[in-house]
CSV table of C-alpha atoms and ligand atoms in Angstrom, one decimal:
chain,number,residue,atom,x,y,z
A,208,UNK,CA,-5.6,-15.6,22.8
A,209,UNK,CA,-3.2,-17.4,20.4
A,210,UNK,CA,-0.3,-15.4,18.8
A,211,UNK,CA,0.9,-18.3,16.7
A,212,UNK,CA,0.4,-18.5,13.0
A,213,UNK,CA,-1.2,-21.6,11.7
A,214,UNK,CA,0.7,-24.3,9.8
A,215,UNK,CA,-0.8,-23.0,6.5
A,216,UNK,CA,0.2,-19.4,7.3
A,217,UNK,CA,3.8,-20.5,8.0
A,218,UNK,CA,3.8,-22.2,4.6
A,219,UNK,CA,2.3,-19.1,3.0
A,220,UNK,CA,5.0,-17.0,4.5
A,221,UNK,CA,7.7,-19.4,3.2
A,222,UNK,CA,6.2,-19.5,-0.3
A,223,UNK,CA,6.0,-15.7,-0.7
A,224,UNK,CA,9.4,-15.2,0.8
A,225,UNK,CA,11.0,-17.7,-1.6
A,226,UNK,CA,9.1,-16.1,-4.5
A,227,UNK,CA,10.3,-12.6,-3.5
A,228,UNK,CA,13.9,-13.8,-3.0
A,229,UNK,CA,14.0,-15.6,-6.4
A,230,UNK,CA,11.8,-13.3,-8.7
A,231,UNK,CA,12.2,-9.9,-7.1
A,232,UNK,CA,15.4,-9.5,-5.2
A,233,UNK,CA,17.7,-9.8,-8.3
A,234,UNK,CA,15.9,-6.9,-10.0
A,235,UNK,CA,15.3,-4.5,-7.1
A,236,UNK,CA,18.1,-2.0,-7.9
A,237,UNK,CA,17.5,-2.0,-11.6
A,238,UNK,CA,13.7,-1.4,-11.3
A,239,UNK,CA,14.3,1.3,-8.8
A,240,UNK,CA,16.9,3.1,-10.9
A,241,UNK,CA,14.8,2.9,-14.1
A,242,UNK,CA,11.5,3.7,-12.3
A,243,UNK,CA,10.4,0.6,-14.0
A,244,UNK,CA,7.0,-0.8,-13.1
A,245,UNK,CA,7.5,-4.6,-13.5
A,246,UNK,CA,4.4,-5.6,-15.4
A,247,UNK,CA,6.2,-8.7,-16.4
A,248,UNK,CA,6.0,-9.8,-12.7
A,249,UNK,CA,2.2,-9.6,-12.6
A,250,UNK,CA,1.4,-13.1,-14.0
A,251,UNK,CA,3.9,-14.6,-11.5
A,252,UNK,CA,2.2,-12.7,-8.6
A,253,UNK,CA,-1.1,-13.9,-9.9
A,254,UNK,CA,0.0,-17.5,-10.0
A,255,UNK,CA,0.6,-17.2,-6.2
A,256,UNK,CA,-2.8,-15.6,-5.7
A,257,UNK,CA,-1.2,-12.2,-4.8
A,258,UNK,CA,-3.3,-10.2,-7.2
A,259,UNK,CA,-6.6,-11.3,-5.6
A,260,UNK,CA,-5.5,-12.2,-2.1
A,261,UNK,CA,-8.7,-11.8,-0.1
A,262,UNK,CA,-11.3,-12.2,-2.8
A,263,UNK,CA,-13.4,-15.4,-3.0
A,264,UNK,CA,-12.4,-18.0,-5.5
A,265,UNK,CA,-15.7,-17.4,-7.4
A,266,UNK,CA,-14.3,-14.0,-8.4
A,267,UNK,CA,-10.9,-15.4,-9.3
A,268,UNK,CA,-9.3,-14.6,-5.9
A,269,UNK,CA,-7.3,-16.7,-3.5
A,270,UNK,CA,-9.8,-16.6,-0.7
A,271,UNK,CA,-7.3,-15.7,1.9
A,272,UNK,CA,-7.9,-13.9,5.2
A,273,UNK,CA,-6.8,-10.4,6.3
A,274,UNK,CA,-4.1,-11.9,8.4
A,275,UNK,CA,-2.9,-13.9,5.4
A,276,UNK,CA,-3.0,-10.7,3.4
A,277,UNK,CA,-0.6,-9.0,5.9
A,278,UNK,CA,1.8,-12.0,5.6
A,279,UNK,CA,1.9,-11.6,1.8
A,280,UNK,CA,2.3,-7.8,1.8
A,281,UNK,CA,5.0,-8.0,4.6
A,282,UNK,CA,7.0,-10.6,2.7
A,283,UNK,CA,7.0,-8.6,-0.5
A,284,UNK,CA,7.9,-5.4,1.3
A,285,UNK,CA,10.8,-7.2,3.1
A,286,UNK,CA,12.4,-7.5,-0.4
A,287,UNK,CA,10.9,-4.7,-2.4
A,288,UNK,CA,8.6,-2.2,-0.8
A,289,UNK,CA,7.7,-0.7,-4.2
A,290,UNK,CA,6.3,-4.0,-5.5
A,291,UNK,CA,4.5,-4.5,-2.2
A,292,UNK,CA,2.9,-1.0,-2.5
A,293,UNK,CA,1.6,-1.8,-6.0
A,294,UNK,CA,0.2,-5.1,-4.8
A,295,UNK,CA,-1.4,-3.4,-1.8
A,296,UNK,CA,-3.0,-0.6,-3.9
A,297,UNK,CA,-4.3,-3.0,-6.5
A,298,UNK,CA,-5.8,-5.4,-3.9
A,299,UNK,CA,-6.7,-3.1,-1.0
A,300,UNK,CA,-7.9,0.0,-2.8
A,301,UNK,CA,-9.2,-0.6,-6.4
A,302,UNK,CA,-10.3,-4.2,-6.3
A,303,UNK,CA,-11.5,-4.0,-2.6
A,304,UNK,CA,-13.6,-1.0,-3.4
A,305,UNK,CA,-15.4,-2.8,-6.3
A,306,UNK,CA,-15.7,-6.0,-4.2
A,307,UNK,CA,-17.1,-4.2,-1.2
A,308,UNK,CA,-19.6,-1.8,-2.9
A,309,UNK,CA,-20.0,-3.0,-6.5
A,310,UNK,CA,-23.1,-4.8,-7.9
A,311,UNK,CA,-22.9,-8.4,-8.7
A,312,UNK,CA,-22.4,-7.5,-12.4
A,313,UNK,CA,-19.6,-5.1,-11.5
A,314,UNK,CA,-17.9,-7.7,-9.4
A,315,UNK,CA,-18.0,-10.3,-12.2
A,316,UNK,CA,-16.8,-7.8,-14.7
A,317,UNK,CA,-14.0,-6.1,-12.8
A,318,UNK,CA,-13.0,-8.0,-9.6
A,319,UNK,CA,-12.5,-11.3,-11.5
A,320,UNK,CA,-9.9,-10.0,-14.1
A,321,UNK,CA,-8.2,-7.9,-11.4
A,322,UNK,CA,-8.0,-10.8,-9.0
A,323,UNK,CA,-6.6,-13.1,-11.7
A,324,UNK,CA,-4.0,-10.5,-12.5
A,325,UNK,CA,-5.3,-10.0,-16.1
A,326,UNK,CA,-5.9,-6.4,-15.2
A,327,UNK,CA,-4.2,-3.9,-12.9
A,328,UNK,CA,-6.3,-1.6,-10.7
A,329,UNK,CA,-5.9,2.1,-9.8
A,330,UNK,CA,-7.8,4.1,-7.2
A,331,UNK,CA,-8.1,7.9,-7.3
A,332,UNK,CA,-9.2,9.9,-4.3
A,333,UNK,CA,-6.4,12.5,-3.9
A,334,UNK,CA,-6.3,15.7,-6.0
A,335,UNK,CA,-3.7,18.5,-6.2
A,336,UNK,CA,-5.7,20.6,-3.8
A,337,UNK,CA,-7.4,17.8,-1.8
A,338,UNK,CA,-5.1,15.4,-0.1
A,339,UNK,CA,-5.7,14.9,3.6
A,340,UNK,CA,-8.9,16.9,3.1
A,341,UNK,CA,-10.1,14.6,0.3
A,342,UNK,CA,-13.6,15.8,0.7
A,343,UNK,CA,-12.6,19.1,-0.8
A,344,UNK,CA,-12.1,17.4,-4.2
A,345,UNK,CA,-13.0,19.3,-7.4
A,346,UNK,CA,-13.4,16.5,-9.9
A,347,UNK,CA,-17.1,16.5,-10.7
A,348,UNK,CA,-19.5,14.1,-12.4
A,349,UNK,CA,-22.7,15.5,-14.0
A,350,UNK,CA,-25.6,13.4,-15.1
A,351,UNK,CA,-26.5,13.8,-18.8
A,352,UNK,CA,-29.3,11.4,-19.9
A,353,UNK,CA,-28.2,7.9,-19.0
A,354,UNK,CA,-24.5,8.9,-18.7
A,355,UNK,CA,-22.2,10.6,-16.2
A,356,UNK,CA,-19.7,13.0,-17.5
A,357,UNK,CA,-16.5,13.4,-15.4
A,358,UNK,CA,-14.2,16.4,-15.5
A,359,UNK,CA,-11.2,17.0,-13.2
A,360,UNK,CA,-7.8,15.5,-12.2
A,361,UNK,CA,-6.5,13.0,-9.7
A,362,UNK,CA,-3.0,13.1,-8.5
A,363,UNK,CA,-0.6,10.6,-6.9
A,364,UNK,CA,-2.6,7.7,-8.3
A,365,UNK,CA,-0.8,4.4,-7.9
A,366,UNK,CA,-1.0,2.8,-11.4
A,367,UNK,CA,-2.4,6.0,-12.9
A,368,UNK,CA,-0.4,5.1,-16.1
A,369,UNK,CA,-0.4,1.4,-16.1
A,370,UNK,CA,-3.8,0.7,-14.7
A,371,UNK,CA,-6.5,-1.0,-16.7
A,372,UNK,CA,-9.3,-0.1,-14.4
A,373,UNK,CA,-9.6,3.1,-12.3
A,374,UNK,CA,-12.0,3.7,-9.4
A,375,UNK,CA,-12.4,7.5,-9.1
A,376,UNK,CA,-14.3,9.6,-6.6
A,377,UNK,CA,-16.1,12.7,-8.0
A,378,UNK,CA,-18.5,15.3,-6.7
A,379,UNK,CA,-22.1,14.6,-7.9
A,380,UNK,CA,-23.9,17.1,-5.6
A,381,UNK,CA,-21.7,19.9,-4.3
A,382,UNK,CA,-24.4,21.1,-1.9
A,383,UNK,CA,-24.3,17.9,0.1
A,384,UNK,CA,-20.6,18.0,1.0
A,385,UNK,CA,-19.1,14.6,1.7
A,386,UNK,CA,-22.5,13.1,1.1
A,387,UNK,CA,-22.4,14.5,-2.4
A,388,UNK,CA,-19.4,12.5,-3.6
A,389,UNK,CA,-19.8,9.3,-5.7
A,390,UNK,CA,-17.5,6.6,-6.9
A,391,UNK,CA,-17.1,5.5,-10.5
A,392,UNK,CA,-15.3,2.6,-12.1
A,393,UNK,CA,-13.8,3.4,-15.5
A,394,UNK,CA,-12.0,1.3,-18.0
A,395,UNK,CA,-8.7,2.2,-19.5
A,396,UNK,CA,-9.2,3.6,-23.0
A,397,UNK,CA,-12.5,5.3,-22.2
A,398,UNK,CA,-12.5,8.5,-24.2
A,399,UNK,CA,-11.8,11.5,-21.9
A,400,UNK,CA,-9.7,9.6,-19.3
A,401,UNK,CA,-6.0,9.8,-19.7
A,402,UNK,CA,-2.9,9.5,-17.6
A,403,UNK,CA,-1.1,12.7,-16.8
A,404,UNK,CA,2.4,13.3,-15.5
A,405,UNK,CA,4.3,10.4,-14.0
A,406,UNK,CA,5.8,11.4,-10.6
A,407,UNK,CA,9.6,11.2,-10.2
A,408,UNK,CA,9.7,10.0,-6.6
A,409,UNK,CA,12.1,9.8,-3.7
A,410,UNK,CA,11.3,6.1,-3.2
A,411,UNK,CA,8.9,3.4,-4.2
A,412,UNK,CA,10.2,4.2,-7.7
A,413,UNK,CA,9.1,0.9,-9.3
A,414,UNK,CA,5.5,1.6,-8.3
A,415,UNK,CA,3.9,3.8,-10.9
A,416,UNK,CA,2.4,7.0,-9.5
A,417,UNK,CA,0.7,9.4,-11.9
A,418,UNK,CA,-2.0,11.9,-12.5
A,419,UNK,CA,-5.2,10.8,-14.0
A,420,UNK,CA,-7.1,13.4,-16.0
A,421,UNK,CA,-10.8,13.5,-16.9
A,422,UNK,CA,-11.9,15.7,-19.8
A,423,UNK,CA,-15.6,15.2,-20.6
A,424,UNK,CA,-15.1,11.5,-19.8
A,425,UNK,CA,-18.5,9.9,-20.4
A,426,UNK,CA,-19.6,6.7,-18.7
A,427,UNK,CA,-22.9,4.8,-18.6
A,428,UNK,CA,-24.9,4.7,-15.4
A,429,UNK,CA,-23.7,1.2,-14.6
A,430,UNK,CA,-20.2,2.6,-14.0
A,431,UNK,CA,-21.5,4.3,-10.8
A,432,UNK,CA,-20.0,2.3,-8.0
A,433,UNK,CA,-22.1,2.1,-4.8
A,434,UNK,CA,-24.9,4.4,-4.1
A,435,UNK,CA,-25.0,8.0,-5.5
A,436,UNK,CA,-23.5,10.2,-2.9
A,437,UNK,CA,-22.0,7.4,-0.9
A,438,UNK,CA,-18.6,7.3,-2.6
A,439,UNK,CA,-16.7,9.3,0.0
A,440,UNK,CA,-18.1,7.3,2.9
A,441,UNK,CA,-17.3,4.1,1.1
A,442,UNK,CA,-13.8,5.3,0.3
A,443,UNK,CA,-13.2,5.9,4.1
A,444,UNK,CA,-14.3,2.3,4.7
A,445,UNK,CA,-11.9,1.1,2.0
A,446,UNK,CA,-9.1,3.0,3.7
A,447,UNK,CA,-9.9,1.5,7.1
A,448,UNK,CA,-8.9,-1.9,5.7
A,449,UNK,CA,-6.3,-0.5,3.3
A,450,UNK,CA,-4.4,1.0,6.2
A,451,UNK,CA,-3.9,-2.5,7.6
A,452,UNK,CA,-2.0,-3.2,4.3
A,453,UNK,CA,0.2,-0.2,4.6
A,454,UNK,CA,0.9,-1.2,8.3
A,455,UNK,CA,1.9,-4.6,7.0
A,456,UNK,CA,4.1,-3.0,4.3
A,457,UNK,CA,5.8,-1.0,7.0
A,458,UNK,CA,6.4,-4.1,9.2
A,459,UNK,CA,7.9,-6.0,6.2
A,460,UNK,CA,10.0,-3.0,5.2
A,461,UNK,CA,11.3,-2.6,8.7
A,462,UNK,CA,12.1,-6.3,8.9
A,463,UNK,CA,14.0,-6.2,5.6
A,464,UNK,CA,16.0,-3.1,6.8
A,465,UNK,CA,16.6,-4.7,10.2
A,466,UNK,CA,17.8,-8.0,8.7
A,467,UNK,CA,20.2,-6.3,6.3
A,468,UNK,CA,21.7,-4.2,9.2
A,469,UNK,CA,21.9,-7.3,11.5
A,470,UNK,CA,23.8,-9.3,8.8
A,471,UNK,CA,26.1,-6.5,8.0
A,472,UNK,CA,26.8,-5.9,11.7
A,473,UNK,CA,28.0,-9.5,12.0
A,474,UNK,CA,30.4,-9.2,9.1
A,475,UNK,CA,31.7,-5.7,9.3
A,476,UNK,CA,34.9,-5.5,11.4
A,477,UNK,CA,36.3,-2.4,13.1
A,478,UNK,CA,38.7,-2.2,16.0
A,479,UNK,CA,39.5,-5.8,15.3
A,480,UNK,CA,36.0,-7.1,15.9
A,481,UNK,CA,32.6,-7.3,14.3
A,482,UNK,CA,30.7,-4.1,14.9
A,483,UNK,CA,27.8,-6.3,16.3
A,484,UNK,CA,29.9,-6.7,19.4
A,485,UNK,CA,29.6,-3.0,20.2
A,486,UNK,CA,26.8,-2.2,22.6
A,487,UNK,CA,25.8,0.9,20.6
A,488,UNK,CA,25.0,-1.4,17.6
A,489,UNK,CA,23.5,-4.2,19.7
A,490,UNK,CA,21.0,-1.8,21.4
A,491,UNK,CA,19.9,-0.4,18.0
A,492,UNK,CA,19.3,-4.0,16.8
A,493,UNK,CA,17.5,-5.0,20.0
A,494,UNK,CA,15.3,-1.8,20.0
A,495,UNK,CA,14.3,-2.3,16.4
A,496,UNK,CA,13.6,-6.0,16.9
A,497,UNK,CA,11.3,-5.1,19.8
A,498,UNK,CA,9.5,-2.3,17.9
A,499,UNK,CA,9.0,-4.5,14.8
A,500,UNK,CA,7.4,-7.3,17.0
A,501,UNK,CA,5.1,-4.8,18.6
A,502,UNK,CA,4.1,-3.3,15.2
A,503,UNK,CA,3.5,-6.8,13.8
A,504,UNK,CA,1.1,-7.6,16.7
A,505,UNK,CA,-0.8,-4.4,16.3
A,506,UNK,CA,-1.2,-5.1,12.5
A,507,UNK,CA,-2.3,-8.7,13.0
A,508,UNK,CA,-4.8,-7.6,15.7
A,509,UNK,CA,-6.4,-5.1,13.3
A,510,UNK,CA,-6.4,-7.8,10.5
A,511,UNK,CA,-7.9,-10.4,12.9
A,512,UNK,CA,-10.7,-7.9,13.8
A,513,UNK,CA,-11.4,-7.5,10.1
A,514,UNK,CA,-11.5,-11.2,9.7
A,515,UNK,CA,-14.0,-11.4,12.6
A,516,UNK,CA,-16.2,-8.8,10.8
A,517,UNK,CA,-15.6,-6.2,13.5
A,518,UNK,CA,-15.1,-2.5,12.9
A,519,UNK,CA,-11.4,-1.6,13.2
A,520,UNK,CA,-11.2,2.1,12.3
A,521,UNK,CA,-9.2,2.8,15.5
A,522,UNK,CA,-7.1,-0.3,15.4
A,523,UNK,CA,-6.1,0.0,11.8
A,524,UNK,CA,-5.1,3.7,12.3
A,525,UNK,CA,-3.1,2.7,15.4
A,526,UNK,CA,-1.4,-0.1,13.5
A,527,UNK,CA,-0.6,2.1,10.5
A,528,UNK,CA,0.7,5.0,12.7
A,529,UNK,CA,2.9,2.9,14.9
A,530,UNK,CA,4.2,0.5,12.1
A,531,UNK,CA,5.1,3.3,9.7
A,532,UNK,CA,6.9,5.4,12.4
A,533,UNK,CA,8.9,2.5,13.8
A,534,UNK,CA,9.7,1.5,10.2
A,535,UNK,CA,11.2,5.0,9.6
A,536,UNK,CA,13.4,4.4,12.7
A,537,UNK,CA,14.4,0.9,11.5
A,538,UNK,CA,15.4,2.2,8.1
A,539,UNK,CA,17.3,5.1,9.6
A,540,UNK,CA,19.2,2.9,12.1
A,541,UNK,CA,19.9,0.6,9.1
A,542,UNK,CA,21.7,3.4,7.3
A,543,UNK,CA,23.6,4.3,10.5
A,544,UNK,CA,24.7,0.7,11.1
A,545,UNK,CA,26.0,0.5,7.5
A,546,UNK,CA,27.9,3.7,8.1
A,547,UNK,CA,29.2,5.2,4.8
A,548,UNK,CA,28.0,2.0,3.0
A,549,UNK,CA,24.5,2.9,4.1
A,550,UNK,CA,24.8,6.1,2.0
A,551,UNK,CA,25.5,4.4,-1.3
A,552,UNK,CA,23.4,2.3,-3.7
A,553,UNK,CA,25.6,-0.8,-3.6
A,554,UNK,CA,23.9,-1.8,-0.3
A,555,UNK,CA,20.2,-2.1,0.5
A,556,UNK,CA,20.0,0.3,3.4
A,557,UNK,CA,19.8,3.4,1.2
A,558,UNK,CA,16.7,2.2,-0.7
A,559,UNK,CA,14.8,1.2,2.4
A,560,UNK,CA,15.5,4.6,3.8
A,561,UNK,CA,14.1,6.3,0.7
A,562,UNK,CA,11.1,3.9,0.4
A,563,UNK,CA,10.0,4.0,4.0
A,564,UNK,CA,8.9,7.6,4.1
A,565,UNK,CA,5.8,6.8,1.9
A,566,UNK,CA,4.4,4.7,4.8
A,567,UNK,CA,3.9,7.8,7.0
A,568,UNK,CA,2.2,9.6,4.1
A,569,UNK,CA,0.2,7.2,1.9
A,570,UNK,CA,-3.4,6.3,2.8
A,571,UNK,CA,-3.5,9.1,5.4
A,572,UNK,CA,-0.5,10.8,6.9
A,573,UNK,CA,0.7,10.1,10.5
A,574,UNK,CA,-1.1,13.4,11.5
A,575,UNK,CA,-4.3,12.2,10.0
A,576,UNK,CA,-4.0,8.8,11.8
A,577,UNK,CA,-3.7,10.7,15.0
A,578,UNK,CA,-6.8,12.7,14.2
A,579,UNK,CA,-8.7,9.4,13.5
A,580,UNK,CA,-7.4,7.8,16.7
A,581,UNK,CA,-8.2,10.9,18.8
A,582,UNK,CA,-11.7,11.1,17.3
A,583,UNK,CA,-12.3,7.4,18.1
A,584,UNK,CA,-11.1,7.5,21.7
A,585,UNK,CA,-12.8,10.8,22.5
A,586,UNK,CA,-16.2,9.8,21.0
A,587,UNK,CA,-16.6,6.7,23.2
B,92,LIG,C1,3.7,7.1,-3.7
B,92,LIG,C2,2.4,7.6,-3.4
B,92,LIG,C3,1.3,6.8,-3.8
B,92,LIG,C4,0.0,7.3,-3.6
B,92,LIG,N1,-1.1,6.5,-4.0
B,92,LIG,C5,-2.3,7.0,-4.0
B,92,LIG,C6,-3.4,6.4,-4.6
B,92,LIG,O1,-3.3,5.3,-5.2
B,92,LIG,N2,-4.6,6.9,-4.6
B,92,LIG,C7,-4.9,8.1,-3.9
B,92,LIG,O2,-6.0,8.6,-3.9
B,92,LIG,N3,-3.9,8.8,-3.3
B,92,LIG,C8,-2.6,8.3,-3.3
B,92,LIG,N4,-1.6,8.9,-2.7
B,92,LIG,C9,-1.8,10.2,-2.1
B,92,LIG,C10,-1.7,10.2,-0.6
B,92,LIG,O3,-2.7,9.5,0.0
B,92,LIG,C11,-1.6,11.7,-0.1
B,92,LIG,O4,-0.4,12.2,-0.5
B,92,LIG,C12,-1.8,11.8,1.4
B,92,LIG,O5,-3.1,11.5,1.7
B,92,LIG,C13,-1.5,13.3,1.8
B,92,LIG,O6,-2.1,14.2,1.0
B,92,LIG,P1,-1.2,15.5,0.5
B,92,LIG,O7,0.0,14.9,-0.2
B,92,LIG,O8,-2.1,16.3,-0.3
B,92,LIG,O9,-0.7,16.2,1.8
B,92,LIG,P2,-1.5,17.4,2.6
B,92,LIG,O10,-2.9,16.9,2.9
B,92,LIG,O11,-1.3,18.7,1.9
B,92,LIG,O12,-0.7,17.4,3.9
B,92,LIG,C14,0.5,18.2,4.1
B,92,LIG,C15,0.9,18.1,5.5
B,92,LIG,O13,-0.1,18.7,6.4
B,92,LIG,C16,-0.5,17.8,7.3
B,92,LIG,N5,-2.0,18.0,7.6
B,92,LIG,C17,-3.0,18.1,6.7
B,92,LIG,N6,-4.1,18.2,7.3
B,92,LIG,C18,-3.9,18.2,8.6
B,92,LIG,C19,-4.7,18.3,9.8
B,92,LIG,N7,-6.0,18.5,9.8
B,92,LIG,N8,-4.1,18.3,11.0
B,92,LIG,C20,-2.7,18.1,11.1
B,92,LIG,N9,-1.9,18.0,10.0
B,92,LIG,C21,-2.5,18.1,8.8
B,92,LIG,C22,-0.3,16.4,6.7
B,92,LIG,O14,-0.2,15.4,7.7
B,92,LIG,C23,1.1,16.7,6.0
B,92,LIG,O15,2.1,16.6,7.0
B,92,LIG,C24,-0.2,8.5,-2.9
B,92,LIG,C25,0.8,9.3,-2.5
B,92,LIG,C26,2.1,8.9,-2.7
B,92,LIG,C27,3.3,9.7,-2.3
């Protein structure tokens, strides 16, 4: 067992960190305040391979591993969790679904421009009345001749407004329950598909989150993604891997919140000394450093299993559950260490505290992770 990153992975971490510090850090507050999705950043992300991290070079990707993917997502989240969320949703949901289950023609047509950053991907599973219970979705697709006609609405779709390509799950045979749900890949501008309301969010405000509405949206047969009736099962497999990304996002966010608090604790003086000399502060820092290390190891373990081609439903749920919950504590302790300055927008602690909550909700809430883990350990 070797816990060390390779020389190449250390270089990758350094490159993404330098990029995030130079290109993202100066804009974090402005993008958050304006709820601005920084489309202008996408070509720069693409130059580093971050729009197609794990896809083979023949599809325009960077051909990196799942562990490399975690390093990239972590380093972006350390500086701006919202940008990291967008990169994770684009790579790990939309593009990954097409890459994993698409035909060769679909991969050429969609994965390549997505991986090159020429297009942005969205992925719609959640609906207003079907969140954790995604199988209860109402959006339906009906076969008419050689076309499928979609009607319904997706909610909380990352890149619902800015996406060029949307993968959407829809019921194609209501009698078959979860085995009657199929996936479709739909281009922006297809008549009948339009973005709905943009959400005004607590955190992750620079990541676009919107409704996607389907009104008699007609697509040809070759827009069916994966087998008919297999869309829900495929989506669960996409989420198994996607959760590793959210775990990495939580680790990076926790690291950013921790570093900001540590640096502040060294500088801030009360009672004639830096607050970092007080045991109450030191223990918070030590506990968070310990929890972050543990979360990182769980996340890399799940990623290494994916790289080894092993099933990691349990491990990715464990990594996501633990990392997101320790990240909430790291962000909360960060605010506490900043004191009153943690409560105002001039310092970074407040934004980490707002952004972090998404990690215990998106791609399956903590409660759902516990259900997945319990099911896995009790079925053995
Ligand atoms: C910023 C953001 C981005 C998102 N991006 C996407 C995206 O790109 N694509 C997409 O499809 N979705 C996306 N989502 C949706 C997200 O995955 C859902 O919000 C999440 O799965 C929870 O669903 P819900 O909000 O309907 O909550 P609900 O399912 O209504 O849950 C409410 C509460 O009940 C609990 N609960 C539900 N069922 C159970 C149970 N069986 N046992 C115990 N507790 C339970 C939940 O844990 C939660 O605490 C995004 C959400 C946000 C906020």
